[in-house]
Coordinates of C-alpha atoms in Angstrom, one line a residue:
Chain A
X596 CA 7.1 9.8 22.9
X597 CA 5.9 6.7 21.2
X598 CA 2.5 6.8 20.6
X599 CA -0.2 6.2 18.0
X600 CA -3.5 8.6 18.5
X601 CA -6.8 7.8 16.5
X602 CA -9.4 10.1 15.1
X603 CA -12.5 10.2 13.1
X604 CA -14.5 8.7 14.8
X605 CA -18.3 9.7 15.4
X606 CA -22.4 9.2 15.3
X607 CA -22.9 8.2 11.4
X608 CA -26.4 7.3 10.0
X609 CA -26.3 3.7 8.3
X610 CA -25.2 4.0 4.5
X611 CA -22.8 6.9 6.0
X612 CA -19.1 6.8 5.2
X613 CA -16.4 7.6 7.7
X614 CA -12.5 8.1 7.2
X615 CA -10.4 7.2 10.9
X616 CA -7.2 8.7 10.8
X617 CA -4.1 7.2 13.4
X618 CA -1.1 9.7 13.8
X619 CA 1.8 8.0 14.8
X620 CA 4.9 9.5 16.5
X621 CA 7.9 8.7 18.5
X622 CA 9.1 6.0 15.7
X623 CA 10.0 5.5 12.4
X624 CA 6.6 5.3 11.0
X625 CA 7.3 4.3 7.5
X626 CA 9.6 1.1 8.5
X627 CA 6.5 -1.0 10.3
X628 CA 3.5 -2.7 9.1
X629 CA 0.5 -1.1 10.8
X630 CA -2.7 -2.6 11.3
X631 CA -6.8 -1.7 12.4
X632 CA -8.4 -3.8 14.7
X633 CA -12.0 -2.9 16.0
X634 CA -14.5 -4.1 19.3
X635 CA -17.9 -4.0 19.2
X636 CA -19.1 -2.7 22.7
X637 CA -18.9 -5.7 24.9
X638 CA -17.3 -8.4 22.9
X639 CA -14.0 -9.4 21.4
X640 CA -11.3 -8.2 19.4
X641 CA -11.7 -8.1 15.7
X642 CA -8.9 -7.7 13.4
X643 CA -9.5 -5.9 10.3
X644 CA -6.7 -4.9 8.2
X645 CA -3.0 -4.5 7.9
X646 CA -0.6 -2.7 5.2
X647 CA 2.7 -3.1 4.8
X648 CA 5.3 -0.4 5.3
X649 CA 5.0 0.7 1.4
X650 CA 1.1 0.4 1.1
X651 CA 1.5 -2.0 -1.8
X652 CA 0.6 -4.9 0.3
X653 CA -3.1 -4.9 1.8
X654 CA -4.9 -7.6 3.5
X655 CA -8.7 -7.2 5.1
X656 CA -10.5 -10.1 7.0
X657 CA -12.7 -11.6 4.5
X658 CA -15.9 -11.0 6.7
X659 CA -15.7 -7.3 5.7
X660 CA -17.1 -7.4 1.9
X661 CA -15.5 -4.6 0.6
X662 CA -16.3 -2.1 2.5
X663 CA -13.3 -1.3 4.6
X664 CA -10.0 0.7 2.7
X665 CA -6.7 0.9 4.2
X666 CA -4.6 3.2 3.4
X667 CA -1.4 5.3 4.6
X668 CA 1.0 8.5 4.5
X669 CA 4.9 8.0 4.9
X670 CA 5.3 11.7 4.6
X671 CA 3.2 12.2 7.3
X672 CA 3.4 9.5 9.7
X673 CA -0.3 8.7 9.3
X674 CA -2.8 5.5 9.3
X675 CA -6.0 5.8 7.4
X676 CA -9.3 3.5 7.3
X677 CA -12.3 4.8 5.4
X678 CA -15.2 3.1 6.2
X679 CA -18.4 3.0 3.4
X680 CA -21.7 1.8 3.2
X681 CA -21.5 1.9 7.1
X682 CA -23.9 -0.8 9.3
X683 CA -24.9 -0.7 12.8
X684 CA -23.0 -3.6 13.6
X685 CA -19.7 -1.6 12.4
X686 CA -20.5 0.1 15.8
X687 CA -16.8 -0.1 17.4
X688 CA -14.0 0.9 19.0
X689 CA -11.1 1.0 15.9
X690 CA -7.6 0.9 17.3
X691 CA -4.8 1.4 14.9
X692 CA -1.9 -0.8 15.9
X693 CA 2.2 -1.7 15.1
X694 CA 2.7 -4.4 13.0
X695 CA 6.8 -5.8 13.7
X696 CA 6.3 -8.2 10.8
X697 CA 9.7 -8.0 10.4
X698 CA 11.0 -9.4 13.5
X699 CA 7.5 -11.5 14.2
X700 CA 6.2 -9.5 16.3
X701 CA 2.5 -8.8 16.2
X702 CA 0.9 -5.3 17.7
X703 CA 2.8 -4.6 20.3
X704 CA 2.1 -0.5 20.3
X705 CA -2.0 0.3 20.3
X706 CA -3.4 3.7 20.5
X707 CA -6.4 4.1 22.9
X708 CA -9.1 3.9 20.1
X709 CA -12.0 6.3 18.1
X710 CA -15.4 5.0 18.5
X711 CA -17.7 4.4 15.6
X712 CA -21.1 4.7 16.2
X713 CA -24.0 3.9 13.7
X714 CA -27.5 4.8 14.1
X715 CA -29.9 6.7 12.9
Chain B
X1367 CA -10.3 -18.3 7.2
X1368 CA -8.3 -19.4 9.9
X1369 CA -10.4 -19.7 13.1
X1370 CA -9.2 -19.4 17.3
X1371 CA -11.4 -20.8 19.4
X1372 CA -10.6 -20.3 23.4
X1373 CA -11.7 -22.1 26.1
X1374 CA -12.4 -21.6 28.7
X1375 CA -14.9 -18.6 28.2
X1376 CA -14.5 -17.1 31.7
X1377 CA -12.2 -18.7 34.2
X1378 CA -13.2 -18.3 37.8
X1379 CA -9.8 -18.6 40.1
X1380 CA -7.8 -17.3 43.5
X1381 CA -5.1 -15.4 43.9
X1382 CA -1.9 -17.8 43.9
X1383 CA -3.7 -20.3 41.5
X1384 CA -2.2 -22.0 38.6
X1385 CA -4.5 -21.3 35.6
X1386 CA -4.5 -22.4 31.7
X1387 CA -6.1 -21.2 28.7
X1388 CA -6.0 -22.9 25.9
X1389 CA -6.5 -21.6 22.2
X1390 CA -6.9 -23.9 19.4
X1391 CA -6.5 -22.8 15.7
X1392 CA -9.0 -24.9 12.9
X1393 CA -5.3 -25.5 10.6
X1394 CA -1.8 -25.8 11.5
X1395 CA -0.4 -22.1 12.0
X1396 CA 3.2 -23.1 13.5
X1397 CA 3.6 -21.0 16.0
X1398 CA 2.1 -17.7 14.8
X1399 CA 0.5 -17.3 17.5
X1400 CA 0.3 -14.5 20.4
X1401 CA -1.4 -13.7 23.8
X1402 CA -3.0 -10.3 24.8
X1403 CA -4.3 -9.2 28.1
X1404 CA -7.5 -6.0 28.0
X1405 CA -8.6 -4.9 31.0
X1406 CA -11.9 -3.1 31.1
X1407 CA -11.8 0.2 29.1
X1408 CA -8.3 -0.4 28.3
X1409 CA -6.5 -1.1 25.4
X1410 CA -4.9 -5.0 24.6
X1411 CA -1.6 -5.6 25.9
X1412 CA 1.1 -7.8 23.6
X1413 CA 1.9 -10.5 26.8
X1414 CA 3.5 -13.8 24.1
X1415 CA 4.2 -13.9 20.3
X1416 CA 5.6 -16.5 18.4
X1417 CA 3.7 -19.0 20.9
X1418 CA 6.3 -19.0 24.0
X1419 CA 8.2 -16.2 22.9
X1420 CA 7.5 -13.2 26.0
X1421 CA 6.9 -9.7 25.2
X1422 CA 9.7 -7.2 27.0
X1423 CA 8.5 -6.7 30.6
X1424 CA 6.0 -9.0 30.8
X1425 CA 6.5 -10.9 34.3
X1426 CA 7.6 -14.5 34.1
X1427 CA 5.0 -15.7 35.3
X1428 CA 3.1 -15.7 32.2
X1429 CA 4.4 -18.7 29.4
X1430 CA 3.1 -19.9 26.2
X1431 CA 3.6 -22.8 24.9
X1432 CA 2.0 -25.0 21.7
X1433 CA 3.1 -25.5 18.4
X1434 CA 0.4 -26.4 15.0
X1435 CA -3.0 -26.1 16.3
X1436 CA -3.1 -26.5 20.0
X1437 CA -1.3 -23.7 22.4
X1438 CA -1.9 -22.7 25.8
X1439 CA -1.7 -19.4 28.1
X1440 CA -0.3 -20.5 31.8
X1441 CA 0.0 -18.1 34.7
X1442 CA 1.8 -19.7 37.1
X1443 CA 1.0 -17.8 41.0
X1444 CA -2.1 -15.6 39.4
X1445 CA -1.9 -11.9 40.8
X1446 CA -4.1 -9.5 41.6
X1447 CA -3.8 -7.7 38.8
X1448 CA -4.0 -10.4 36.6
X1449 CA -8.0 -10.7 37.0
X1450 CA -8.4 -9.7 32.7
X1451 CA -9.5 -10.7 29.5
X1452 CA -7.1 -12.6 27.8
X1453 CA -6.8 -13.6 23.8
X1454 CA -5.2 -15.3 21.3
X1455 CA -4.6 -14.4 17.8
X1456 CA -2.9 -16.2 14.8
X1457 CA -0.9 -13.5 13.0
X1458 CA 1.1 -13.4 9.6
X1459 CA 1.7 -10.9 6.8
X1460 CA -2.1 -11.4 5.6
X1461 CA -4.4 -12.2 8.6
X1462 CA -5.0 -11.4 12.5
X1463 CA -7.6 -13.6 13.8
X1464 CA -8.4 -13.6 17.4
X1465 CA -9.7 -15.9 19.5
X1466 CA -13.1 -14.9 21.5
X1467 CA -11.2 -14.5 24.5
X1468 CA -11.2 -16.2 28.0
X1469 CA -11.9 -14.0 31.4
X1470 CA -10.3 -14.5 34.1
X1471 CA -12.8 -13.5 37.3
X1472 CA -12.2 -13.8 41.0
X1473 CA -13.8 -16.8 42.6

């Protein structure tokens, strides 16, 4: 079954860290460009990051100051985000999604999301 | 950065009615540029990429069209289950902006 599935999520106090995992399946993981996008409760999409199929290539919307890292495993089909220094208006949904860069094809495949919470 | 801007913000309509979005990018982007549909506590759907271009099993009656800085959404006989949030995003290897997004609401 193709499918992505998120974790990591949680409540985090502000200044808190947080690593979101995405497994992927159902595909061959390590040929696609994958990509985070997050949604603060109630508003709009935010993109926030995407890799390329080797993890050399990196790219983060330049509203997020650092404090984002993308990262992923070939070996085992798996999507990373740690998140540092965390803020209460990091309070999300994350989605980890497919990136067909190589045929132009933004995120077609989305898995259904962990939610980020920050508070103290 | 690249910004999408959307309007309308919320779109009041009938079933059967003709509707347009229209997403406009602050620089040229060619036509890297896509549609998505998110119902509530659902995840986005891929509807258009490459501006016009319509996602597999997506019903015809959504099109894209635009090219540079000015593109629009058209659903042409809106549905029932077309009542959603729709938005735009400019996409290449290095960026993913998306529009605020335009719902669609029953009049």
């Amino acid at each position: 079954q193709v499918q992505l599935v998120e974790s990591g999520g949680g409540l985090v106090k502000p200044g808190g860290s947080l690593r979101l995992s995405c497994a992927a399946s159902g595909f061959p993981f390590s040929a696609y460009y994958m990509s985070w996008i997050r949604q603060a409760p109630g508003q709009g999409l935010e993109w926030v990051s995407h890799i390329s199929t080797t993890g050399i290539t990196i790219h983060y919307a330049d509203s997020l100051e650092g404090r984002f890292i993308i990262s992923r495993d070939n070996d085992k089909n798996s999507l990373h985000l740690q998140i540092n220094n965390l803020r209460a208006d990091d309070t999300a949904m994350y989605y980890c999604a497919r990136f067909r860069w190589g045929e132009d094809i933004p995120f077609d495949l989305w898995g259904q999301g962990t939610m980020v919470t920050v508070s103290s | 950065d690249i910004q999408m801007t959307q309007s309308p913000s919320t779109l009041s309509a009938s079933v059967g009615d003709i509707i347009t979005i229209t997403c406009r990018a602050s620089q040229t982007i060619n036509n890297w540029l896509a549609w998505y549909q998110q119902k509530p506590g659902k995840v986005p759907k891929l509807l258009i990429y490459k501006a016009s271009t319509l996602e597999s099993g997506v019903p015809s009656r959504f099109s894209g069209s635009g090219y540079g800085t000015t593109f629009t959404l058209t659903i042409g006989g809106l549905q029932p289950d077309d009542f959603a949030t729709y938005y735009c995003q400019h996409y290449n290897s290095y960026s993913g902006t998306f529009g605020q997004g335009t719902k669609v609401e029953m009049k």
